[in-house]
PDB file of C-alpha atoms and ligand atoms in Angstrom:
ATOM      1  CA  UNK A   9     189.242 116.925-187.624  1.00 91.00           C
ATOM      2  CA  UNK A  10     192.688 115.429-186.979  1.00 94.00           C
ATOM      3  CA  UNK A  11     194.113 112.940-190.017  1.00 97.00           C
ATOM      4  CA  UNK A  12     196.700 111.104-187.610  1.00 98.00           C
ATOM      5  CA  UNK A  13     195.065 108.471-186.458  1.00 98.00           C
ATOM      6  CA  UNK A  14     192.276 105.206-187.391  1.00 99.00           C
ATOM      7  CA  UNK A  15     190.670 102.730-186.352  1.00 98.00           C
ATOM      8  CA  UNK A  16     191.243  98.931-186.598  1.00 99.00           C
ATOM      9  CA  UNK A  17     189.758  95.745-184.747  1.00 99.00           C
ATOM     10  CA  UNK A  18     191.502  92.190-185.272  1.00 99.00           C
ATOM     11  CA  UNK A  19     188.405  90.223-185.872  1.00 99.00           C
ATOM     12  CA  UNK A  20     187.438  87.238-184.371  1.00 99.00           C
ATOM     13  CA  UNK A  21     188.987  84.960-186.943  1.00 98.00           C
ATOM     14  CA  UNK A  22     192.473  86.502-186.347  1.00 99.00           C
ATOM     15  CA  UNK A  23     192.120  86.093-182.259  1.00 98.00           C
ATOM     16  CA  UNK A  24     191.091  82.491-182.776  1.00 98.00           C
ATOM     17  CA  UNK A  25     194.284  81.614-184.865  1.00 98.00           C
ATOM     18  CA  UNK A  26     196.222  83.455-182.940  1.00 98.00           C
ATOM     19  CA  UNK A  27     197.471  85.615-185.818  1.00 98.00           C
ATOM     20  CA  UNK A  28     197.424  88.717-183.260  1.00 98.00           C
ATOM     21  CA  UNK A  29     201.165  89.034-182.916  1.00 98.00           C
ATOM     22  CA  UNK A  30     202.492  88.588-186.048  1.00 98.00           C
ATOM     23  CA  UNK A  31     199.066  90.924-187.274  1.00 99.00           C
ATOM     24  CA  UNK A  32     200.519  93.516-184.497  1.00 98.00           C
ATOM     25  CA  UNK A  33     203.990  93.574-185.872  1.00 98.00           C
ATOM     26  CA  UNK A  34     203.088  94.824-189.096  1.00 98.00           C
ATOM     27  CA  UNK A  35     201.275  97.318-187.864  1.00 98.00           C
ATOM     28  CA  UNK A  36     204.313  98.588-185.737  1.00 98.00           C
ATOM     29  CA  UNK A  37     206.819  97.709-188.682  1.00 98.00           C
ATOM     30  CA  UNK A  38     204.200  99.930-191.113  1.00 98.00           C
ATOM     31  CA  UNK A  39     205.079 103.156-188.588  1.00 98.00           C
ATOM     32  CA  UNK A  40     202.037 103.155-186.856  1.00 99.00           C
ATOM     33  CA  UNK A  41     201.973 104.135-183.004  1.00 98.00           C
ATOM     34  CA  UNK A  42     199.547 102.288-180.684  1.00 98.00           C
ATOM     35  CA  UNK A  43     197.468 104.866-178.756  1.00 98.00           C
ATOM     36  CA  UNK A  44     194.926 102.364-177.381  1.00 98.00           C
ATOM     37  CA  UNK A  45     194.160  98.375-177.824  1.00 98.00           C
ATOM     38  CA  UNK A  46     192.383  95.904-176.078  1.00 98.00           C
ATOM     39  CA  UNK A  47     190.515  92.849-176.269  1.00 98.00           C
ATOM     40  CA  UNK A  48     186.346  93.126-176.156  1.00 98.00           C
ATOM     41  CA  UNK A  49     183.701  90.820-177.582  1.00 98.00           C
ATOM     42  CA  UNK A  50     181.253  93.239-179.040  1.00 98.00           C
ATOM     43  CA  UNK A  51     177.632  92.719-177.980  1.00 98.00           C
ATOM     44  CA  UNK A  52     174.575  91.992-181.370  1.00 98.00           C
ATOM     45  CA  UNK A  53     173.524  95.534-180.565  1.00 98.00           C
ATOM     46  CA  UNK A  54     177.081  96.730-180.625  1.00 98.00           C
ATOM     47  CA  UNK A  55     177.321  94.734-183.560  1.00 98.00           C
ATOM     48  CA  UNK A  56     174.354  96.169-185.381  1.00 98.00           C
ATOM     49  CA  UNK A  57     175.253  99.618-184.371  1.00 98.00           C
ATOM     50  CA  UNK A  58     178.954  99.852-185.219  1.00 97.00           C
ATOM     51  CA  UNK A  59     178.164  98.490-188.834  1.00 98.00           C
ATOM     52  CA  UNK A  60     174.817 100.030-189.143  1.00 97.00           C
ATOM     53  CA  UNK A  61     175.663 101.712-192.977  1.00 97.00           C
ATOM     54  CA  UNK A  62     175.699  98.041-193.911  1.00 98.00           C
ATOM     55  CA  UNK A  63     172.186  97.068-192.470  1.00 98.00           C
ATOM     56  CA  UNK A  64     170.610  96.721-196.141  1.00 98.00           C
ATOM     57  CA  UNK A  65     173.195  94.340-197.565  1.00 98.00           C
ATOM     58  CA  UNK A  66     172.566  90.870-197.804  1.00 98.00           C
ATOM     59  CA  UNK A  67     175.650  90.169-195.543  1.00 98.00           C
ATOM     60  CA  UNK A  68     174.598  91.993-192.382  1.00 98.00           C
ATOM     61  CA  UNK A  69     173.412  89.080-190.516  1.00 98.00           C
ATOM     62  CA  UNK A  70     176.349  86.899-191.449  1.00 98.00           C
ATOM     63  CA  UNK A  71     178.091  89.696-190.363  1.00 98.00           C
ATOM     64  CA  UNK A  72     177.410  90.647-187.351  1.00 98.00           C
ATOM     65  CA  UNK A  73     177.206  87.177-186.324  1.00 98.00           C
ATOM     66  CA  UNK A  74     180.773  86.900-187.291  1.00 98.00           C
ATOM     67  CA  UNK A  75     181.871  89.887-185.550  1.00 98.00           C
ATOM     68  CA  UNK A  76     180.446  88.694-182.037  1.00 98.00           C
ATOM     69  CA  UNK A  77     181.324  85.401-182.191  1.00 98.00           C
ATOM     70  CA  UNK A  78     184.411  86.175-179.934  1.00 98.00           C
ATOM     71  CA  UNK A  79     186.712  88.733-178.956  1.00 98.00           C
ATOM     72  CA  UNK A  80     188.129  91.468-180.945  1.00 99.00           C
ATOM     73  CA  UNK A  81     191.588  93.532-180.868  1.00 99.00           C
ATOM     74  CA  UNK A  82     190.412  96.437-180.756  1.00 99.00           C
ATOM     75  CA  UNK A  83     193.033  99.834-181.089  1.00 99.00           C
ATOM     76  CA  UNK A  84     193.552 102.960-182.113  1.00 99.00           C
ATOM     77  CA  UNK A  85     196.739 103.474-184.207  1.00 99.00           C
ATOM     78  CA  UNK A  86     198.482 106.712-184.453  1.00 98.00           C
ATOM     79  CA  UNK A  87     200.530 107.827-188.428  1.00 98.00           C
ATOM     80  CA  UNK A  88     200.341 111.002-190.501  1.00 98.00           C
ATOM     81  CA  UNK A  89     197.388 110.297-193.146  1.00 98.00           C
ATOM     82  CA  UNK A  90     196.300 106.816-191.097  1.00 98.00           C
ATOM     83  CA  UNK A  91     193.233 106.123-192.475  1.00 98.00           C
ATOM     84  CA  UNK A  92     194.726 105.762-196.240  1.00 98.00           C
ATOM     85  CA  UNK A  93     197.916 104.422-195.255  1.00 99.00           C
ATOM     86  CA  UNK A  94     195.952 102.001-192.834  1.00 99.00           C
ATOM     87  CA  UNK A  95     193.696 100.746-195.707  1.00 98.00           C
ATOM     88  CA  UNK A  96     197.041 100.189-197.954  1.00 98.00           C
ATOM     89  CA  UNK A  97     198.396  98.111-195.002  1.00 99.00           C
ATOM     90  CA  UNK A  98     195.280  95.827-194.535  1.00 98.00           C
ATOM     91  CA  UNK A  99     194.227  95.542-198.538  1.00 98.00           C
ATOM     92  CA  UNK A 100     190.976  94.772-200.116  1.00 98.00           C
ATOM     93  CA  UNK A 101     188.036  93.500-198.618  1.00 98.00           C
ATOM     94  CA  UNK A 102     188.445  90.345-200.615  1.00 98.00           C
ATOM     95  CA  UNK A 103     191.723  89.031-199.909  1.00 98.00           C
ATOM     96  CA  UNK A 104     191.614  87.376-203.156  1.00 98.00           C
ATOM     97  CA  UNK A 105     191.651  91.069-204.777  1.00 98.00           C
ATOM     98  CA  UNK A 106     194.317  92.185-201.792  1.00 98.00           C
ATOM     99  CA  UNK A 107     197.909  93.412-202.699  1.00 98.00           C
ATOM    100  CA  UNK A 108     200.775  90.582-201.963  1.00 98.00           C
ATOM    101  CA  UNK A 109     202.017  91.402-198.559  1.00 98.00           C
ATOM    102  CA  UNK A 110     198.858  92.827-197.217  1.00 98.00           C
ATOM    103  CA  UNK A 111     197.609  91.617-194.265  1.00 98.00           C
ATOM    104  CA  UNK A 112     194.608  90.466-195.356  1.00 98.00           C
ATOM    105  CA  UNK A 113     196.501  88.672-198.317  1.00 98.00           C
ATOM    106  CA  UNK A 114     198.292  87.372-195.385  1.00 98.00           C
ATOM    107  CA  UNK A 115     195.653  86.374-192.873  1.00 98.00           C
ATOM    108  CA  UNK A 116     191.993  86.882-194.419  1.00 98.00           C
ATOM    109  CA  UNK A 117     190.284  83.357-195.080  1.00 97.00           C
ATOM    110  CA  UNK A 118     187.219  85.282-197.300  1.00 98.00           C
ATOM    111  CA  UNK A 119     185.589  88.193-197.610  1.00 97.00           C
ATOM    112  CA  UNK A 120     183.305  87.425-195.125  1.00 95.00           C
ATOM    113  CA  UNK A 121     185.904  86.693-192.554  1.00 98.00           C
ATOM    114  CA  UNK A 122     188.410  89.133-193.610  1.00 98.00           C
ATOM    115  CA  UNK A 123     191.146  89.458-190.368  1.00 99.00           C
ATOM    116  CA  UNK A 124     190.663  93.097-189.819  1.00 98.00           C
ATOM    117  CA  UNK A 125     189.142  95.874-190.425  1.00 98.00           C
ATOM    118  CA  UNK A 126     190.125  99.654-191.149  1.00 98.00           C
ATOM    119  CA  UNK A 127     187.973 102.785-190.815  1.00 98.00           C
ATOM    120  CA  UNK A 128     187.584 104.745-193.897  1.00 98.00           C
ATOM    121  CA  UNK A 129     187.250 108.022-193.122  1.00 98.00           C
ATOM    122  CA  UNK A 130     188.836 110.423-190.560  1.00 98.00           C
ATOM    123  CA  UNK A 131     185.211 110.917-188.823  1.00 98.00           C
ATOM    124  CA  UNK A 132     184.569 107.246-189.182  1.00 98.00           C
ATOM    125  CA  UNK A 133     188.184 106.673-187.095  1.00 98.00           C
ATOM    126  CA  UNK A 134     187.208 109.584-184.538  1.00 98.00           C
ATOM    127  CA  UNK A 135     183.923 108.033-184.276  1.00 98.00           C
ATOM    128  CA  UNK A 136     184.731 104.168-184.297  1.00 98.00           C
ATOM    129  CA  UNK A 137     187.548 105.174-181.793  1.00 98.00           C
ATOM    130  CA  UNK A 138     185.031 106.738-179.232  1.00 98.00           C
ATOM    131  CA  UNK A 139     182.967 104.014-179.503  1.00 97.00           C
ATOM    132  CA  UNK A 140     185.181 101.359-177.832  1.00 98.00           C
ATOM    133  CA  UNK A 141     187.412 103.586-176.150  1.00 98.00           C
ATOM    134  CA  UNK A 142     187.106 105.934-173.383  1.00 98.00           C
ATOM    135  CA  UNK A 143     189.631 109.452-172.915  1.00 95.00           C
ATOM    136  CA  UNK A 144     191.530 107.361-170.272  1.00 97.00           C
ATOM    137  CA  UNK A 145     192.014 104.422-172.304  1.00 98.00           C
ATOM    138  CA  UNK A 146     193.940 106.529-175.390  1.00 97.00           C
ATOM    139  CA  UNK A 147     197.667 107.456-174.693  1.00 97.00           C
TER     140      UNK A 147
HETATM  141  N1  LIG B  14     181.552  92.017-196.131  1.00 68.59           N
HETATM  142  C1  LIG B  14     180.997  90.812-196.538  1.00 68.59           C
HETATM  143  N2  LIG B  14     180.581  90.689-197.845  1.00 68.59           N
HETATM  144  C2  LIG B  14     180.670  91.716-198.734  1.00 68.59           C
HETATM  145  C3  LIG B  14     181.220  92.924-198.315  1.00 68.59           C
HETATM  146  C4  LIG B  14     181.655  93.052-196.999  1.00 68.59           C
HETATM  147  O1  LIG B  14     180.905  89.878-195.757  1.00 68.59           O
HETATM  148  O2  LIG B  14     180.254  91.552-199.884  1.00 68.59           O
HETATM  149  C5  LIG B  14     181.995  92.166-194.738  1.00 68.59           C
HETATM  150  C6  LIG B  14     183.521  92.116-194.588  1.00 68.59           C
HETATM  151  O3  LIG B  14     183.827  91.506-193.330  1.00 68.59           O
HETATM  152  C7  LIG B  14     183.889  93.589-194.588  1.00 68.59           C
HETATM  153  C8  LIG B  14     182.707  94.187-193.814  1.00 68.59           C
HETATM  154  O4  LIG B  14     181.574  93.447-194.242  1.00 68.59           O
HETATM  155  O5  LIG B  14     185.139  93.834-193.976  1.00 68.59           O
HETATM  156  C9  LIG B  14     182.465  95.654-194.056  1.00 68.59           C
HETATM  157  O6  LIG B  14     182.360  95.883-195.454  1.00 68.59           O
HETATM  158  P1  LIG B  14     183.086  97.102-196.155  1.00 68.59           P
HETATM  159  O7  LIG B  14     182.554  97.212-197.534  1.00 68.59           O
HETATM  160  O8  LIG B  14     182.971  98.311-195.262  1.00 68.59           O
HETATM  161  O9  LIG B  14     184.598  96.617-196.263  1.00 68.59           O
HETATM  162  P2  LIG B  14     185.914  97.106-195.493  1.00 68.59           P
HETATM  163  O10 LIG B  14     185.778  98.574-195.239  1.00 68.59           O
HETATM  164  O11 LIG B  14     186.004  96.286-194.237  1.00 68.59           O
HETATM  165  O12 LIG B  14     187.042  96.782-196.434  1.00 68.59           O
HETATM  166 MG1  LIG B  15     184.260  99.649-194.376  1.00 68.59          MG
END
C-alpha cells in the first residue's frame, strides 16, 4: 500500500464561491503534487456510496444532499505521508475546532458544509482515488 498520495474533493460550497484557486494554492504551497483533478457532480447513488460508513448518522441525508448539489474538485494529490499531512492542511471537521490557517478555518462555513474533504486512511485514498478516477486520468 503506497503512503504518497490522498484524496481530496473541493465541495460544492467551495466551487460555488469560487474559493477553488486560492483553495488550490495552498495545496501546491503545502508541497503537494497534483496527479489528477477535475470537476464532477457526483450522482445520490455516488453520493450514498462514497460516504456509505456514514449511512447511520443523523447527517447522511443532509449530507449527501450537500455533496450533489453541484460540482466537486475532485484530485488526487501526491506528498510523502499525504493522508496525515493532508488532514493537517484541511483541519477539523468543524471549522470552529480547525487550526488558524487551515483551510477549513479559512473557507468552511459549518460542519455540515465544511470546503473539503480529506481521506483518512491510505486504503481509503487508494480507494476514493479509483473511484473518480480512471489509470489514464492519474499522471
Ligand atoms: N458531517 C456533518 N456532521 C457531523 C459530522 C460530519 O455534517 O456531525 C459531514 C461533514 O461534511 C464531514 C463529512 O460529514 O466532512 C464526513 O464526516 P467525517 O467524520 O468523515 O469528517 P471528515 O473526515 O470529513 O473530517
Ligand atoms: Mg472522513
Amino acid at each position: 500500500m503506497r503512503t504518497d498520495r490522498t484524496f481530496t474533493m473541493l465541495k460544492p460550497d467551495s466551487v460555488e464561491k469560487g474559493n477553488i484557486g486560492a483553495i488550490v494554492d495552498k495545496i501546491n504551497a503545502a508541497g503537494f503534487r497534483i496527479v489528477a483533478m477535475k470537476l464532477t457532480q457526483m450522482t445520490t447513488q455516488d453520493a450514498q456510496e462514497f460516504y456509505a460508513v456514514h449511512s447511520e448518522r443523523p447527517f447522511y441525508g443532509e449530507l449527501v444532499s450537500y455533496m450533489t448539489r453541484g460540482p466537486v474538485v475532485a484530485a488526487i494529490l501526491e506528498k510523502e505521508n499525504a493522508v496525515a499531512d493532508f488532514r493537517t492542511l484541511i483541519g477539523a471537521t468543524n471549522p470552529a475546532d480547525a487550526a488558524e490557517g487551515t483551510i477549513r478555518k479559512l473557507y468552511a462555513a459549518s460542519m455540515g458544509e465544511n470546503a473539503v474533504h480529506g481521506s483518512d486512511s491510505d486504503e481509503n485514498a487508494a480507494i476514493e482515488g479509483a473511484f473518480h478516477f480512471s489509470g489514464r486520468e492519474m499522471f
